[in-house]
Tab-separated table of C-alpha atoms and ligand atoms in Angstrom:
chain	number	residue	atom	x	y	z
A	75	UNK	CA	18.902	175.984	26.594
A	76	UNK	CA	22.842	175.414	25.663
A	77	UNK	CA	22.608	174.875	21.757
A	78	UNK	CA	23.330	171.368	20.965
A	79	UNK	CA	25.603	170.845	17.998
A	80	UNK	CA	25.899	167.490	16.112
A	81	UNK	CA	29.068	166.131	14.921
A	82	UNK	CA	27.706	167.099	11.171
A	83	UNK	CA	26.798	170.508	11.876
A	84	UNK	CA	30.298	170.887	13.739
A	85	UNK	CA	32.177	169.577	10.602
A	86	UNK	CA	30.311	171.781	8.521
A	87	UNK	CA	30.914	174.944	10.884
A	88	UNK	CA	34.499	174.186	10.951
A	89	UNK	CA	34.641	173.733	7.247
A	90	UNK	CA	32.995	177.109	6.694
A	91	UNK	CA	34.985	179.694	9.361
A	92	UNK	CA	38.588	177.985	8.550
A	93	UNK	CA	37.682	176.397	5.379
A	94	UNK	CA	40.466	173.202	6.414
A	95	UNK	CA	38.010	170.384	6.573
A	96	UNK	CA	37.628	169.405	2.505
A	97	UNK	CA	34.519	168.225	1.291
A	98	UNK	CA	35.722	164.617	0.607
A	99	UNK	CA	37.512	164.252	4.261
A	100	UNK	CA	33.882	165.667	5.952
A	101	UNK	CA	32.330	162.980	4.428
A	102	UNK	CA	35.087	160.519	5.260
A	103	UNK	CA	34.871	161.725	8.915
A	104	UNK	CA	31.024	161.494	8.962
A	105	UNK	CA	30.810	157.858	7.647
A	106	UNK	CA	33.607	156.440	9.848
A	107	UNK	CA	30.967	158.003	12.609
A	108	UNK	CA	28.118	156.412	11.092
A	109	UNK	CA	30.045	153.087	11.361
A	110	UNK	CA	31.419	153.316	14.873
A	111	UNK	CA	27.348	153.904	15.814
A	112	UNK	CA	26.283	149.918	14.280
A	113	UNK	CA	29.550	148.516	15.838
A	114	UNK	CA	28.413	150.254	19.386
A	115	UNK	CA	24.928	148.997	18.688
A	116	UNK	CA	26.527	145.308	17.995
A	117	UNK	CA	28.770	145.763	21.030
A	118	UNK	CA	25.918	146.299	23.549
A	119	UNK	CA	23.763	143.688	22.583
A	120	UNK	CA	26.589	141.341	24.027
A	121	UNK	CA	25.226	137.956	24.154
A	122	UNK	CA	21.767	138.916	23.551
A	123	UNK	CA	22.956	139.933	19.857
A	124	UNK	CA	25.129	136.437	19.585
A	125	UNK	CA	28.366	138.443	19.113
A	126	UNK	CA	30.349	137.766	22.099
A	127	UNK	CA	33.425	134.967	21.696
A	128	UNK	CA	35.623	133.735	18.994
A	129	UNK	CA	35.310	133.640	15.416
A	130	UNK	CA	37.578	130.121	15.359
A	131	UNK	CA	40.084	132.142	12.974
A	132	UNK	CA	43.072	134.003	13.088
A	133	UNK	CA	44.401	137.199	12.000
A	134	UNK	CA	47.600	137.927	10.055
A	135	UNK	CA	49.532	138.531	13.383
A	136	UNK	CA	48.563	135.514	14.433
A	137	UNK	CA	45.937	136.506	16.923
A	138	UNK	CA	42.772	134.920	17.679
A	139	UNK	CA	40.013	137.073	16.029
A	140	UNK	CA	36.525	137.584	18.125
A	141	UNK	CA	33.525	137.734	16.972
A	142	UNK	CA	32.880	141.210	17.274
A	143	UNK	CA	36.296	142.001	15.599
A	144	UNK	CA	35.367	140.565	12.168
A	145	UNK	CA	31.599	142.364	12.567
A	146	UNK	CA	33.573	145.583	13.142
A	147	UNK	CA	35.539	145.232	10.208
A	148	UNK	CA	32.830	144.244	7.906
A	149	UNK	CA	30.900	147.597	8.997
A	150	UNK	CA	33.835	149.494	8.671
A	151	UNK	CA	33.969	148.639	5.256
A	152	UNK	CA	31.001	148.115	3.841
A	153	UNK	CA	30.488	151.796	5.153
A	154	UNK	CA	33.553	153.140	3.512
A	155	UNK	CA	33.696	151.327	0.266
A	156	UNK	CA	31.152	153.200	-1.835
A	157	UNK	CA	31.301	156.661	-0.809
A	158	UNK	CA	33.558	158.410	-3.596
A	159	UNK	CA	36.227	159.307	-0.971
A	160	UNK	CA	38.442	156.821	-0.211
A	161	UNK	CA	41.251	154.928	-2.612
A	162	UNK	CA	42.053	152.197	-0.346
A	163	UNK	CA	41.618	151.002	3.590
A	164	UNK	CA	43.694	148.784	5.412
A	165	UNK	CA	43.070	147.212	8.826
A	166	UNK	CA	44.451	145.223	12.145
A	167	UNK	CA	42.144	142.746	10.671
A	168	UNK	CA	43.592	142.449	6.983
A	169	UNK	CA	46.867	141.373	5.733
A	170	UNK	CA	46.749	143.342	2.507
A	171	UNK	CA	45.384	146.371	1.790
A	172	UNK	CA	41.628	146.546	0.747
A	173	UNK	CA	41.115	148.254	-2.575
A	174	UNK	CA	37.969	150.450	-3.477
A	175	UNK	CA	35.991	147.681	-5.408
A	176	UNK	CA	35.996	149.348	-9.255
A	177	UNK	CA	32.383	149.822	-9.607
A	178	UNK	CA	32.491	152.851	-7.018
A	179	UNK	CA	34.034	156.251	-7.589
A	180	UNK	CA	37.423	156.286	-6.283
A	181	UNK	CA	38.733	159.384	-4.141
A	182	UNK	CA	41.904	160.723	-2.716
A	183	UNK	CA	42.146	159.323	0.920
A	184	UNK	CA	43.650	156.149	2.400
A	185	UNK	CA	41.779	154.963	5.709
A	186	UNK	CA	43.198	152.565	8.105
A	187	UNK	CA	41.968	151.102	11.288
A	188	UNK	CA	41.599	148.716	14.470
A	189	UNK	CA	38.184	148.131	14.090
A	190	UNK	CA	37.794	146.858	17.801
A	191	UNK	CA	41.236	147.805	20.035
A	192	UNK	CA	41.232	146.394	23.242
A	193	UNK	CA	39.420	142.579	21.643
A	194	UNK	CA	40.275	141.033	25.564
A	195	UNK	CA	37.625	143.286	26.986
A	196	UNK	CA	34.693	142.318	24.653
A	197	UNK	CA	33.452	139.082	26.419
A	198	UNK	CA	34.044	140.647	29.835
A	199	UNK	CA	31.840	143.789	29.447
A	200	UNK	CA	34.812	146.426	29.413
A	201	UNK	CA	35.385	149.214	27.347
A	202	UNK	CA	36.855	148.638	24.195
A	203	UNK	CA	37.234	151.217	20.986
A	204	UNK	CA	37.636	151.473	17.189
A	205	UNK	CA	40.794	153.355	16.045
A	206	UNK	CA	41.432	155.079	13.141
A	207	UNK	CA	43.731	157.003	10.862
A	208	UNK	CA	43.030	159.092	7.579
A	209	UNK	CA	46.121	159.634	5.048
A	210	UNK	CA	46.038	161.147	1.223
A	211	UNK	CA	47.050	159.203	-1.461
A	212	UNK	CA	50.575	160.142	-2.215
A	213	UNK	CA	50.039	163.058	-5.443
A	214	UNK	CA	51.343	161.493	-8.768
A	215	UNK	CA	50.835	157.762	-7.747
A	216	UNK	CA	48.689	155.584	-10.458
A	217	UNK	CA	46.537	153.260	-8.368
A	218	UNK	CA	47.264	152.401	-5.429
A	219	UNK	CA	49.786	149.824	-3.583
A	220	UNK	CA	51.062	149.472	-0.034
A	221	UNK	CA	53.516	151.674	-0.124
A	222	UNK	CA	51.336	154.616	-0.314
A	223	UNK	CA	50.105	153.781	2.929
A	224	UNK	CA	53.497	153.419	4.377
A	225	UNK	CA	53.478	157.870	5.394
A	226	UNK	CA	54.927	159.134	8.940
A	227	UNK	CA	52.303	160.187	11.198
A	228	UNK	CA	53.175	163.814	10.668
A	229	UNK	CA	51.487	162.986	7.498
A	230	UNK	CA	47.692	162.332	8.884
A	231	UNK	CA	44.822	164.984	7.634
A	232	UNK	CA	42.605	163.349	10.551
A	233	UNK	CA	42.427	160.799	12.997
A	234	UNK	CA	40.141	159.603	15.930
A	235	UNK	CA	38.706	156.775	18.269
A	236	UNK	CA	35.542	155.858	19.311
A	237	UNK	CA	35.305	154.336	22.618
A	238	UNK	CA	32.660	151.949	23.485
A	239	UNK	CA	32.186	152.419	27.548
A	240	UNK	CA	29.255	153.808	30.035
A	241	UNK	CA	28.812	156.177	26.978
A	242	UNK	CA	30.116	155.761	23.675
A	243	UNK	CA	32.620	158.743	22.938
A	244	UNK	CA	33.893	159.752	19.556
A	245	UNK	CA	36.802	161.508	19.819
A	246	UNK	CA	38.850	163.370	16.588
A	247	UNK	CA	41.488	165.473	15.610
A	248	UNK	CA	41.992	167.373	12.213
A	249	UNK	CA	45.152	168.850	13.204
A	250	UNK	CA	43.388	171.743	14.910
A	251	UNK	CA	42.714	170.302	18.695
A	252	UNK	CA	41.129	167.452	20.056
A	253	UNK	CA	37.313	167.333	19.817
A	254	UNK	CA	35.180	165.029	21.605
A	255	UNK	CA	31.424	163.837	20.501
A	256	UNK	CA	29.481	161.694	22.696
A	257	UNK	CA	26.505	159.559	21.437
A	258	UNK	CA	22.935	160.801	21.891
A	259	UNK	CA	21.484	157.117	21.637
A	260	UNK	CA	17.608	158.630	21.309
A	261	UNK	CA	18.569	160.879	18.680
A	262	UNK	CA	21.213	158.516	17.174
A	263	UNK	CA	23.606	161.194	16.573
A	264	UNK	CA	26.928	161.876	18.031
A	265	UNK	CA	26.541	165.434	19.865
A	266	UNK	CA	29.923	167.951	20.333
A	267	UNK	CA	30.485	167.665	24.121
A	268	UNK	CA	33.927	168.717	24.381
A	269	UNK	CA	35.944	171.280	22.818
A	270	UNK	CA	40.014	172.119	22.892
A	271	UNK	CA	40.897	169.265	24.952
A	272	UNK	CA	44.153	169.781	26.689
A	273	UNK	CA	46.124	166.657	28.614
A	274	UNK	CA	47.798	168.741	31.580
A	275	UNK	CA	51.944	168.463	31.392
A	276	UNK	CA	52.295	166.754	34.635
A	277	UNK	CA	50.642	163.701	36.471
A	278	UNK	CA	50.576	161.124	38.902
A	279	UNK	CA	49.183	158.259	37.373
A	280	UNK	CA	50.755	155.726	35.069
A	281	UNK	CA	49.428	152.705	33.246
A	282	UNK	CA	51.678	150.027	32.295
A	283	UNK	CA	51.124	146.064	32.379
A	284	UNK	CA	53.031	145.627	35.143
A	285	UNK	CA	52.902	141.626	34.872
A	286	UNK	CA	55.497	142.146	32.299
A	287	UNK	CA	57.826	144.421	34.847
A	288	UNK	CA	60.623	141.347	34.449
A	289	UNK	CA	61.034	141.640	31.117
A	290	UNK	CA	61.426	145.101	31.005
A	291	UNK	CA	64.406	147.116	29.903
A	292	UNK	CA	66.162	149.267	32.678
A	293	UNK	CA	65.348	152.783	31.996
A	294	UNK	CA	61.401	151.617	32.104
A	295	UNK	CA	62.020	149.483	35.496
A	296	UNK	CA	63.920	152.888	36.571
A	297	UNK	CA	60.883	155.170	35.859
A	298	UNK	CA	58.104	152.582	37.122
A	299	UNK	CA	60.493	152.091	40.699
A	300	UNK	CA	60.357	155.820	41.032
A	301	UNK	CA	56.991	156.341	40.831
A	302	UNK	CA	56.531	153.219	43.149
A	303	UNK	CA	59.156	154.913	45.299
A	304	UNK	CA	56.301	157.513	46.015
A	305	UNK	CA	56.715	160.385	48.461
A	306	UNK	CA	60.032	158.912	49.992
A	307	UNK	CA	61.974	158.325	46.556
A	308	UNK	CA	63.176	160.736	43.861
A	309	UNK	CA	59.665	162.094	42.772
A	310	UNK	CA	59.039	162.975	46.253
A	311	UNK	CA	55.068	162.490	45.478
A	312	UNK	CA	52.589	159.325	45.330
A	313	UNK	CA	51.548	157.932	42.125
A	314	UNK	CA	48.036	155.819	41.152
A	315	UNK	CA	48.278	153.022	38.765
A	316	UNK	CA	45.582	152.230	35.962
A	317	UNK	CA	45.610	149.496	33.067
A	318	UNK	CA	42.460	148.795	31.195
A	319	UNK	CA	44.053	146.701	28.719
A	320	UNK	CA	42.202	148.985	25.860
A	321	UNK	CA	44.578	150.968	24.453
A	322	UNK	CA	41.284	153.147	23.657
A	323	UNK	CA	40.432	153.183	27.035
A	324	UNK	CA	43.616	154.060	29.133
A	325	UNK	CA	43.883	157.040	25.781
A	326	UNK	CA	40.582	158.287	26.539
A	327	UNK	CA	41.697	158.604	30.880
A	328	UNK	CA	44.345	160.351	29.612
A	329	UNK	CA	42.760	162.893	27.653
A	330	UNK	CA	40.845	163.574	30.427
A	331	UNK	CA	42.760	163.948	33.493
A	332	UNK	CA	46.176	162.838	32.357
A	333	UNK	CA	48.756	160.514	33.193
A	334	UNK	CA	50.976	158.604	31.258
A	335	UNK	CA	50.489	155.296	28.976
A	336	UNK	CA	53.302	152.660	28.224
A	337	UNK	CA	53.462	149.463	26.244
A	338	UNK	CA	57.394	149.227	25.769
A	339	UNK	CA	59.648	146.980	24.368
A	340	UNK	CA	60.444	144.071	26.022
A	341	UNK	CA	62.286	140.826	26.440
A	342	UNK	CA	59.199	138.650	25.927
A	343	UNK	CA	59.899	139.032	22.071
A	344	UNK	CA	63.045	140.600	21.957
A	345	UNK	CA	62.869	141.003	17.915
A	346	UNK	CA	59.508	142.764	18.128
A	347	UNK	CA	59.533	146.322	18.268
A	348	UNK	CA	56.500	146.411	20.959
A	349	UNK	CA	53.083	144.395	21.194
A	350	UNK	CA	51.359	147.760	19.508
A	351	UNK	CA	50.742	148.916	15.488
A	352	UNK	CA	52.348	151.840	14.638
A	353	UNK	CA	49.473	153.014	11.494
A	354	UNK	CA	46.831	152.429	13.442
A	355	UNK	CA	47.038	152.310	16.591
A	356	UNK	CA	50.315	154.396	17.601
A	357	UNK	CA	50.022	156.984	15.194
A	358	UNK	CA	46.565	157.975	15.166
A	359	UNK	CA	46.884	158.071	19.447
A	360	UNK	CA	50.040	159.993	19.296
A	361	UNK	CA	48.115	162.658	16.878
A	362	UNK	CA	45.559	162.902	19.210
A	363	UNK	CA	47.803	163.326	22.234
A	364	UNK	CA	50.245	165.631	20.516
A	365	UNK	CA	46.920	167.894	19.757
A	366	UNK	CA	45.876	167.861	23.208
A	367	UNK	CA	49.446	169.382	24.256
A	368	UNK	CA	50.602	165.850	25.251
A	369	UNK	CA	54.204	163.765	23.667
A	370	UNK	CA	54.383	160.555	22.105
A	371	UNK	CA	57.475	158.682	21.994
A	372	UNK	CA	58.597	155.262	20.998
A	373	UNK	CA	61.072	155.790	24.243
A	374	UNK	CA	63.599	157.821	22.083
A	375	UNK	CA	61.904	159.602	18.695
A	376	UNK	CA	58.587	161.071	18.499
A	377	UNK	CA	56.494	158.449	17.032
A	378	UNK	CA	55.081	160.444	14.262
A	379	UNK	CA	58.536	161.046	12.845
A	380	UNK	CA	59.047	156.984	12.210
A	381	UNK	CA	58.742	156.320	8.821
A	382	UNK	CA	57.073	152.538	8.627
A	383	UNK	CA	58.391	150.002	6.292
A	384	UNK	CA	55.261	147.271	6.661
A	385	UNK	CA	51.684	148.048	7.273
A	386	UNK	CA	51.402	145.851	10.229
A	387	UNK	CA	55.194	147.292	11.566
A	388	UNK	CA	54.684	146.931	15.722
A	389	UNK	CA	55.824	149.970	17.940
A	390	UNK	CA	57.133	150.980	21.547
A	391	UNK	CA	54.951	153.168	23.033
A	392	UNK	CA	54.758	156.031	25.695
A	393	UNK	CA	52.543	158.954	25.467
A	394	UNK	CA	50.289	161.364	27.419
A	395	UNK	CA	51.561	164.025	29.733
A	396	UNK	CA	54.224	166.124	28.198
A	397	UNK	CA	56.517	166.111	31.209
A	398	UNK	CA	56.748	162.038	32.036
A	399	UNK	CA	57.239	161.377	28.310
A	400	UNK	CA	59.953	163.128	28.522
A	401	UNK	CA	61.480	162.009	31.432
A	402	UNK	CA	61.124	158.383	30.156
A	403	UNK	CA	62.501	159.392	26.707
A	404	UNK	CA	65.062	161.228	28.646
A	405	UNK	CA	66.022	157.917	30.769
A	406	UNK	CA	66.165	155.712	27.337
A	407	UNK	CA	68.468	158.105	25.831
A	408	UNK	CA	71.302	158.593	28.498
A	409	UNK	CA	71.094	154.286	28.630
A	410	UNK	CA	71.876	154.525	24.978
A	411	UNK	CA	75.043	157.013	25.717
B	41	LIG	P1	44.345	144.009	20.073
B	41	LIG	O1	44.602	144.965	19.014
B	41	LIG	O2	44.807	143.106	19.772
B	41	LIG	O3	43.147	144.225	21.106
B	41	LIG	O4	45.297	144.541	21.369
B	41	LIG	C1	46.061	145.810	21.852
B	41	LIG	C2	45.835	146.257	23.122
B	41	LIG	C3	45.831	147.397	23.761
B	41	LIG	O5	44.108	147.931	23.548
B	41	LIG	C4	46.075	147.318	25.044
B	41	LIG	O6	46.471	148.618	25.502
B	41	LIG	C5	47.026	146.094	24.439
B	41	LIG	O7	46.739	145.317	23.994
B	41	LIG	C6	46.934	145.417	26.214
B	41	LIG	O8	47.732	143.996	26.034
B	41	LIG	P2	48.096	143.095	27.693
B	41	LIG	O9	46.933	142.344	27.275
B	41	LIG	O10	49.473	142.498	26.892
B	41	LIG	O11	48.129	144.223	28.645
B	42	LIG	MG1	44.261	146.337	18.791
């Protein structure tokens, strides 16, 4: 029988062999994983657990909060605030940063999350997920402020997501490749199921919300038109399309079999850079995708090089198979000339 390796065991072995996962970071990752297990239980209960539907409130971005958005946010905060590994947290569901209360020891790390991404899929029983990003508090900064969080994605110490689908899968990077763990419900632990995840450089599959086509910028339209033209078109091959409307599920497919995911700027709200949030959606996904050999840009620049200016900043996103991301980015840069 092949040896089953739990997340805990994996992290300890990595720490011993390579020494690149500090003790506090290991604790942080384990606590986030434990919170994801609790969220998975609530998600699975669905109508039986009175967790579906809206909570009757809005978040800072003016979006209606679902009951599960709030439950997942609370689970992540409760699980993480007392362990001594964190200085503060920030979330899609909270306007400002959340300081670790004084009664608990203070750590060096900053944790950001989208507690339940793909909220529109909760009530219809389609895959959703938790996305997280870990930064270190800048050296020498006293206390913690929002400013401390505004570091480029390239400074992330770890990032990952947990997808609640037919299986519950935790996908993680600490900057040394991408590893997947599947939740074994009988044992209650995440078990290593794939190491060294790689995204193929080429693909015949794209993911974009096509209903926004009339609002797109010309380079996006050009790229998709060329894909749709299939074998007879300039690309000389037929493309397939998928759009789950859960970034976690779309990125999970791309990490599994390749593809390109796009949520670009469009004319519906021209003053917004995009729909997705830089700090707790785009950055962690960009880190994972790059660590798996793919690429992630805002259609012009590398996402992880962007210097954030505010916590809930939005960004245009193109990520996945390297050659396709480079093509979409090139089309945008050519237009700018
Ligand atoms: P959310 O954080 O409010 O759930 O929004 C993010 C989600 C992504 O998971 C997904 O890619 C996108 O919004 C779907 O948007 P749309 O419904 O416009 O297709
Ligand atoms: Mg989200």
